[in-house]
Every structure is written in structure tokens, then in C-alpha cells.
Amino acid sequence: MSHVRIDGLTKRFAGKPPAVAVDNLSLEIEPGEFIVLLGPSGCGKTTTLRCLAGLETPDEGRISLGDRTVLDLREKVDLPPNKRNIGMVFQSYALWPHMTVRRNIGYPLRTRRVPREEARVRIEEAALLVDCAALLDRYPAQLSGGQQQRVALARGLAARPDLVLFDEPLSNLDARLRDQVRAQLHELHARLGFTAVFVTHDQSEALALGDRLAIMKAGRIEQLDTPERVFEEPATEYVAGFIGMSNRIALRRAGEGWTVADGAAVTGDLPVPRAHAEVAVRLRPDDLLLRPAEEEPPAQGVGLAAEVVDAQFGGRHMDVVVTIADSRLHARAPLTGAPWARKLARGQRVTAWFAKDTALYYDADGVRTAAHAPAAVRA
Ligand SMILES: Nc1ncnc2c1ncn2[C@@H]1O[C@H](COP(=O)(O)OP(=O)(O)O)[C@@H](O)[C@H]1O
Ligand SMILES: [Mg+2]
């Protein structure tokens, strides 16, 4: 276990236009911490991992593992992958097809010249950890996808690396297996306490596994926080959108109240400081609720006139697509105690509403407004 420190990491790729894949990224990782890099395709997650592993030489930056500097471009230090003591688990399991499971798991031990007898013990330990002890003499082609990924996991851990890197290791598995391997990985980390950087574009994976999440945008970290804080308090609109607040409603101040884009008035005031004349509201689908058109929203609610585009049965609720002005939004209408919602149909007019406190408000630059400061501070 090591303290990991990344300072000013920058990687550019030549091309038209040139790409800044990683842009002056700095990050400190505590020993035993599980860090998740979360972001859309192309935001620089894989390149960051490859620079950590020594598979890519960055243009600028410094990386240390514990008290060892593995990269310092000013000092011309750039240790090769086999000198960094880092384990890797990739999306494509990348097992050697001509090697047995035993030899696959032992591969990083051979590159580190671990003595044969010690290697045997460590291979068996690692296989036991991931429930693959019975598979040691098989070849990868004789394993299911989930077994192959568990073997890849054992290989990543076998050398007891200072740091384990995961690049979307679950995305090639089907949904059921993905949940299984994810749960095993979470348990394994709790037991062994290795330091990890795990890359994904899947928000639920990130929330489940991370001690802290780094939400990445264009080669930079947009927010670094615990899963709870990222989920409840996304600092920017970009993070909010990425963490499931897919509904966006643009509102403009009009006198004492607010209107949507086409000028229709909104019922209820918003907890937004006077300084902002325009604001984007961000909401999760389950926080946008529906009522019959003739009904007002409840006291702490903000109501908007909406039209139903489509309604799907979701078990205990209906998943409803509505339009409000020009925006398509996703709402959820609970069925318990509201049988009217079962008959929601295209073209129907409804009142969409949200509770003032469940919505988050972002200014024209996409930065969260100070609305949710405690009441005492706001006054
Ligand atoms: N070998 C390469 N040559 C040129 N451009 C690259 C190369 N690898 C990555 N890039 C570019 O760098 C950016 C970040 O890529 P990547 O790190 O793979 O993102 P992610 O893993 O988040 O999807 C993208 O714009 C990608 O096109
Ligand atoms: Mg990638």
C-alpha cells in the first residue's frame, strides 16, 4: 500500500486538431484508497492510467508511489512498467491464450523475478481470493467471461502491487455477471485494502466502488469528492448531468417569479439569490413528479405546465416522457395511491412539479448557485 501522488500530469497527442488527452491533472491518493475516475468516452481516463502504468510517456508531470518517484520529466525519470510495481486489469481481459490460468496469474511475478516457490504460493493465494483455485490448469478459452475476468483480477493482484489500475474491467460482462464481479471486487478491496484507480463511464459502478470519485472533463478533474457528495452536491452542471440529473429546465426571472423559455409562468418561487436572472434547474427523473393538469403543486413544490409524450409501465410507477416548453424531460409518476397515473397517455396535459429542495440550480457558467446555504447564512 502506498500513498500515490500525481502532479501536473499532461499528455498531448499530435493530430488535427492536436488532442490534450490529460491536462495538468493533479491527484493525491491515500494508502488503501479506491479512487474512481468517472467521465464520458474521450475525457482522458485511459491515458491517465497508461501514464501511471508507464505505458505512455506524458509531456509533463511527476508521479510518485510511496517514497519512490516513478516519473519526473524534469529530472528525466520515467521508470518502465515492470519497475513500477503496479497491477493492471483491463476491459478486454487480455489473458494469454496459450498459457494456463496458473501461468497467466504468474506472469507479473515472472517479470518481477519472484522466486519460483514463492510465486507458486502467491499464485494459489490470488486464485483462492477470486474463487479460481479449481481453474488453475485450464486455458482461457475453457473459461466463461466472468471466470476470465476473475483470473485477470487475480493476475492484477498477484504481485501485491503498490497500486492496482482498472480500466473499465466490468464493461464486457453481461449485466448479471457485472453485478457479481463488482460485488466481489468491493469485498476484495475491503479485505485486502489495496490502493486502486478504477476507470469507468458508469455512474452506478462509480458510486458503488469509489472511496472518492474524480469526475473528469476534457483531461481535467471537474470534481473530486466522496460518492455521497458527488451524488447530492454536484458542483457544476456538467457533473450533475453525468451523475444522473438528466433533466434540465432553463428558467428566467420575471418580476417576483420565474418563467420557462416560451414565457409560461412557473408556480412558486425558487431558492436562488437575486443576483441571478437566469438559472438552469437540474433534477433526477424520480424528482420530477406529475399531477393532473387541474391540480396545483404542493406547498414546497414548483409547478410547470407539461404535455405527455410517452408513458411506460415501470412496476410501482410510470416512466413518463414529457415536454415543458421545448425541453423533453423524464418524469416518474408513482402508482401507489395515484391510479390516475396508469392512464397517462400521449398528448395529455399534466402539471409537472419538483420540490424546491430536491432541485439544484446552476448559473449561466454552469456553476452551482449559493441557494442551498443553510437558512441562517442565507438571511
Ligand atoms: N494513441 C493516441 N493517439 C492520438 N490520440 C489519442 C490516442 N489515445 C488517446 N487519444 C485521444 O486522447 C483523448 C483521451 O482518450 P482516452 O484517454 O482514451 O479517453 P477515455 O479513456 O476517457 O475514453 C481522446 O480525444 C482520444 O482520441
Ligand atoms: Mg478508455
Coordinates of N, CA, C and O in Angstrom, one line a residue, residues 105-181:
I105 N -1.7 -16.0 -14.3 CA -1.7 -15.3 -13.0 C -0.2 -15.0 -12.5 O 0.1 -14.0 -12.0
G106 N 0.6 -15.9 -12.9 CA 2.0 -15.8 -12.5 C 2.8 -14.9 -13.4 O 4.0 -14.5 -13.0
Y107 N 2.3 -14.4 -14.5 CA 3.0 -13.6 -15.4 C 3.7 -12.4 -14.7 O 4.9 -12.2 -14.9
P108 N 2.9 -11.5 -14.0 CA 3.6 -10.4 -13.4 C 4.7 -10.8 -12.3 O 5.6 -10.0 -12.1
L109 N 4.6 -12.0 -11.8 CA 5.6 -12.5 -10.8 C 6.9 -12.8 -11.6 O 8.0 -12.5 -11.1
R110 N 6.7 -13.4 -12.8 CA 7.9 -13.7 -13.6 C 8.6 -12.5 -14.0 O 9.8 -12.4 -14.0
T111 N 7.8 -11.4 -14.5 CA 8.5 -10.2 -14.9 C 9.2 -9.5 -13.8 O 10.2 -8.8 -14.0
R112 N 8.8 -9.8 -12.5 CA 9.4 -9.2 -11.4 C 10.5 -10.1 -10.8 O 11.0 -9.9 -9.7
R113 N 10.7 -11.3 -11.4 CA 11.7 -12.3 -11.0 C 11.5 -12.7 -9.5 O 12.4 -12.8 -8.7
V114 N 10.2 -13.0 -9.2 CA 9.9 -13.6 -7.9 C 10.3 -15.0 -7.9 O 10.0 -15.7 -8.9
P115 N 11.0 -15.5 -6.9 CA 11.5 -16.9 -6.9 C 10.3 -17.9 -7.1 O 9.2 -17.6 -6.6
R116 N 10.6 -19.0 -7.8 CA 9.6 -19.9 -8.2 C 8.7 -20.4 -7.1 O 7.5 -20.4 -7.2
E117 N 9.3 -20.8 -5.9 CA 8.4 -21.4 -4.9 C 7.5 -20.3 -4.3 O 6.3 -20.6 -4.0
E118 N 8.0 -19.1 -4.1 CA 7.2 -18.0 -3.6 C 6.1 -17.7 -4.6 O 4.9 -17.4 -4.2
A119 N 6.4 -17.7 -5.9 CA 5.5 -17.4 -6.9 C 4.3 -18.5 -6.9 O 3.2 -18.1 -7.0
R120 N 4.7 -19.7 -6.7 CA 3.6 -20.8 -6.6 C 2.6 -20.5 -5.5 O 1.4 -20.5 -5.7
V121 N 3.1 -20.1 -4.3 CA 2.3 -19.8 -3.2 C 1.4 -18.6 -3.5 O 0.2 -18.6 -3.3
R122 N 2.0 -17.5 -4.1 CA 1.2 -16.3 -4.4 C 0.2 -16.5 -5.4 O -0.9 -16.0 -5.4
I123 N 0.5 -17.4 -6.4 CA -0.5 -17.7 -7.5 C -1.7 -18.4 -6.9 O -2.9 -18.0 -7.1
E124 N -1.4 -19.3 -6.0 CA -2.5 -20.1 -5.4 C -3.3 -19.2 -4.5 O -4.6 -19.2 -4.4
E125 N -2.7 -18.3 -3.7 CA -3.4 -17.3 -2.9 C -4.3 -16.4 -3.7 O -5.5 -16.3 -3.4
A126 N -3.7 -15.9 -4.8 CA -4.5 -15.0 -5.6 C -5.7 -15.7 -6.3 O -6.8 -15.2 -6.3
A127 N -5.5 -17.0 -6.7 CA -6.6 -17.7 -7.3 C -7.7 -18.0 -6.3 O -8.9 -17.9 -6.6
L128 N -7.3 -18.3 -5.0 CA -8.3 -18.5 -4.0 C -9.1 -17.3 -3.7 O -10.3 -17.3 -3.6
L129 N -8.5 -16.1 -3.7 CA -9.1 -14.8 -3.5 C -10.3 -14.6 -4.4 O -11.3 -14.1 -4.0
V130 N -10.1 -15.0 -5.7 CA -11.2 -14.7 -6.7 C -11.9 -16.0 -7.1 O -12.6 -16.0 -8.1
D131 N -11.8 -17.0 -6.2 CA -12.6 -18.3 -6.5 C -12.2 -19.0 -7.7 O -13.1 -19.5 -8.4
C132 N -10.9 -19.0 -8.1 CA -10.5 -19.6 -9.3 C -9.5 -20.8 -9.0 O -8.8 -21.2 -9.9
A133 N -9.4 -21.2 -7.8 CA -8.4 -22.2 -7.4 C -8.6 -23.5 -8.2 O -7.7 -24.2 -8.6
A134 N -9.9 -23.8 -8.6 CA -10.1 -25.1 -9.4 C -9.8 -24.9 -10.8 O -9.9 -25.9 -11.6
L135 N -9.5 -23.7 -11.3 CA -9.3 -23.5 -12.7 C -7.9 -23.3 -13.1 O -7.6 -23.1 -14.3
L136 N -6.9 -23.5 -12.2 CA -5.5 -23.2 -12.5 C -4.9 -23.9 -13.7 O -4.0 -23.3 -14.3
D137 N -5.4 -25.1 -14.0 CA -4.7 -25.8 -15.1 C -5.5 -25.7 -16.4 O -5.1 -26.3 -17.4
R138 N -6.5 -24.8 -16.4 CA -7.3 -24.6 -17.7 C -6.6 -23.5 -18.5 O -5.8 -22.7 -18.0
Y139 N -7.1 -23.5 -19.8 CA -6.7 -22.4 -20.7 C -7.8 -21.4 -20.7 O -9.0 -21.7 -20.5
P140 N -7.5 -20.1 -21.1 CA -8.5 -19.1 -21.1 C -9.7 -19.5 -21.9 O -10.9 -19.2 -21.6
A141 N -9.5 -20.1 -23.1 CA -10.7 -20.5 -23.9 C -11.6 -21.4 -23.2 O -12.8 -21.6 -23.7
Q142 N -11.2 -22.1 -22.2 CA -12.1 -23.0 -21.5 C -12.8 -22.4 -20.3 O -13.4 -23.0 -19.5
L143 N -12.8 -21.0 -20.2 CA -13.4 -20.3 -19.2 C -14.5 -19.4 -19.7 O -14.5 -18.9 -20.8
S144 N -15.5 -19.1 -18.8 CA -16.6 -18.2 -19.2 C -16.0 -16.8 -19.0 O -14.9 -16.6 -18.5
G145 N -16.8 -15.8 -19.5 CA -16.3 -14.4 -19.5 C -16.1 -13.9 -18.0 O -15.1 -13.3 -17.7
G146 N -17.0 -14.3 -17.1 CA -16.8 -13.9 -15.7 C -15.6 -14.5 -15.1 O -14.9 -13.9 -14.3
Q147 N -15.3 -15.8 -15.4 CA -14.2 -16.5 -14.9 C -12.9 -15.9 -15.5 O -11.9 -15.6 -14.7
Q148 N -12.9 -15.5 -16.8 CA -11.7 -14.9 -17.3 C -11.4 -13.6 -16.6 O -10.3 -13.2 -16.4
Q149 N -12.5 -12.8 -16.3 CA -12.2 -11.5 -15.7 C -11.8 -11.7 -14.3 O -10.9 -10.9 -13.8
R150 N -12.2 -12.8 -13.6 CA -11.7 -13.0 -12.2 C -10.2 -13.4 -12.3 O -9.4 -13.0 -11.4
V151 N -9.9 -14.2 -13.3 CA -8.4 -14.5 -13.5 C -7.6 -13.3 -13.7 O -6.5 -13.1 -13.1
A152 N -8.1 -12.4 -14.6 CA -7.4 -11.1 -14.8 C -7.3 -10.3 -13.5 O -6.2 -9.7 -13.3
L153 N -8.3 -10.4 -12.7 CA -8.2 -9.7 -11.4 C -7.1 -10.3 -10.5 O -6.3 -9.6 -9.9
A154 N -7.1 -11.7 -10.5 CA -6.0 -12.4 -9.7 C -4.7 -12.0 -10.2 O -3.7 -11.8 -9.5
R155 N -4.5 -11.9 -11.6 CA -3.2 -11.5 -12.1 C -2.9 -10.1 -11.7 O -1.7 -9.8 -11.4
G156 N -3.9 -9.2 -11.7 CA -3.6 -7.8 -11.3 C -3.1 -7.7 -9.8 O -2.4 -6.8 -9.5
L157 N -3.6 -8.7 -9.0 CA -3.3 -8.6 -7.5 C -2.1 -9.5 -7.1 O -1.6 -9.3 -6.0
A158 N -1.7 -10.4 -8.0 CA -0.8 -11.5 -7.5 C 0.6 -10.9 -7.0 O 1.1 -11.5 -6.1
A159 N 1.0 -9.9 -7.6 CA 2.4 -9.4 -7.3 C 2.3 -8.4 -6.1 O 3.3 -7.8 -5.7
R160 N 1.1 -8.4 -5.4 CA 0.9 -7.5 -4.3 C 1.4 -6.1 -4.6 O 2.3 -5.5 -4.0
P161 N 0.9 -5.5 -5.7 CA 1.4 -4.2 -6.2 C 1.1 -3.1 -5.2 O 0.2 -3.2 -4.4
D162 N 1.8 -2.0 -5.4 CA 1.6 -0.8 -4.6 C 0.3 -0.1 -5.0 O -0.3 0.6 -4.2
L163 N -0.1 -0.4 -6.3 CA -1.2 0.3 -6.8 C -1.8 -0.6 -7.9 O -1.1 -1.2 -8.7
V164 N -3.2 -0.8 -7.9 CA -3.8 -1.6 -8.9 C -4.7 -0.6 -9.8 O -5.4 0.2 -9.3
L165 N -4.5 -0.8 -11.1 CA -5.2 0.1 -12.1 C -6.3 -0.8 -12.8 O -6.0 -1.9 -13.2
F166 N -7.5 -0.2 -12.9 CA -8.6 -1.0 -13.5 C -9.1 -0.1 -14.7 O -9.6 1.0 -14.4
D167 N -9.1 -0.6 -15.9 CA -9.7 0.2 -17.0 C -11.0 -0.4 -17.5 O -11.0 -1.4 -18.2
E168 N -12.1 0.0 -17.0 CA -13.5 -0.5 -17.3 C -13.5 -2.0 -17.3 O -13.9 -2.6 -18.3
P169 N -13.1 -2.6 -16.2 CA -12.9 -4.1 -16.3 C -14.2 -4.8 -16.3 O -14.3 -6.0 -16.6
L170 N -15.3 -4.2 -16.0 CA -16.6 -4.9 -16.0 C -17.5 -4.7 -17.2 O -18.5 -5.3 -17.4
S171 N -17.1 -3.8 -18.1 CA -18.0 -3.4 -19.2 C -18.2 -4.4 -20.2 O -19.2 -4.3 -21.0
N172 N -17.3 -5.4 -20.3 CA -17.6 -6.5 -21.3 C -18.4 -7.7 -20.7 O -18.7 -8.6 -21.4
L173 N -18.8 -7.5 -19.5 CA -19.6 -8.6 -18.9 C -21.1 -8.3 -19.0 O -21.5 -7.2 -19.0
D174 N -21.9 -9.4 -19.1 CA -23.4 -9.1 -19.1 C -23.8 -8.6 -17.8 O -23.1 -8.7 -16.8
A175 N -25.0 -8.0 -17.7 CA -25.5 -7.2 -16.6 C -25.4 -8.0 -15.3 O -24.9 -7.5 -14.2
R176 N -25.8 -9.3 -15.3 CA -25.8 -10.1 -14.0 C -24.4 -10.3 -13.5 O -24.1 -10.2 -12.3
L177 N -23.5 -10.7 -14.5 CA -22.1 -11.0 -14.1 C -21.4 -9.7 -13.6 O -20.6 -9.8 -12.7
R178 N -21.8 -8.6 -14.3 CA -21.2 -7.4 -13.9 C -21.5 -7.1 -12.4 O -20.6 -6.7 -11.7
D179 N -22.7 -7.3 -12.0 CA -23.1 -7.0 -10.6 C -22.3 -8.0 -9.7 O -21.8 -7.6 -8.6
Q180 N -22.2 -9.2 -10.1 CA -21.5 -10.2 -9.3 C -20.0 -9.8 -9.1 O -19.5 -9.8 -8.0
V181 N -19.3 -9.6 -10.2 CA -17.9 -9.3 -10.1 C -17.6 -8.0 -9.4 O -16.7 -7.8 -8.6

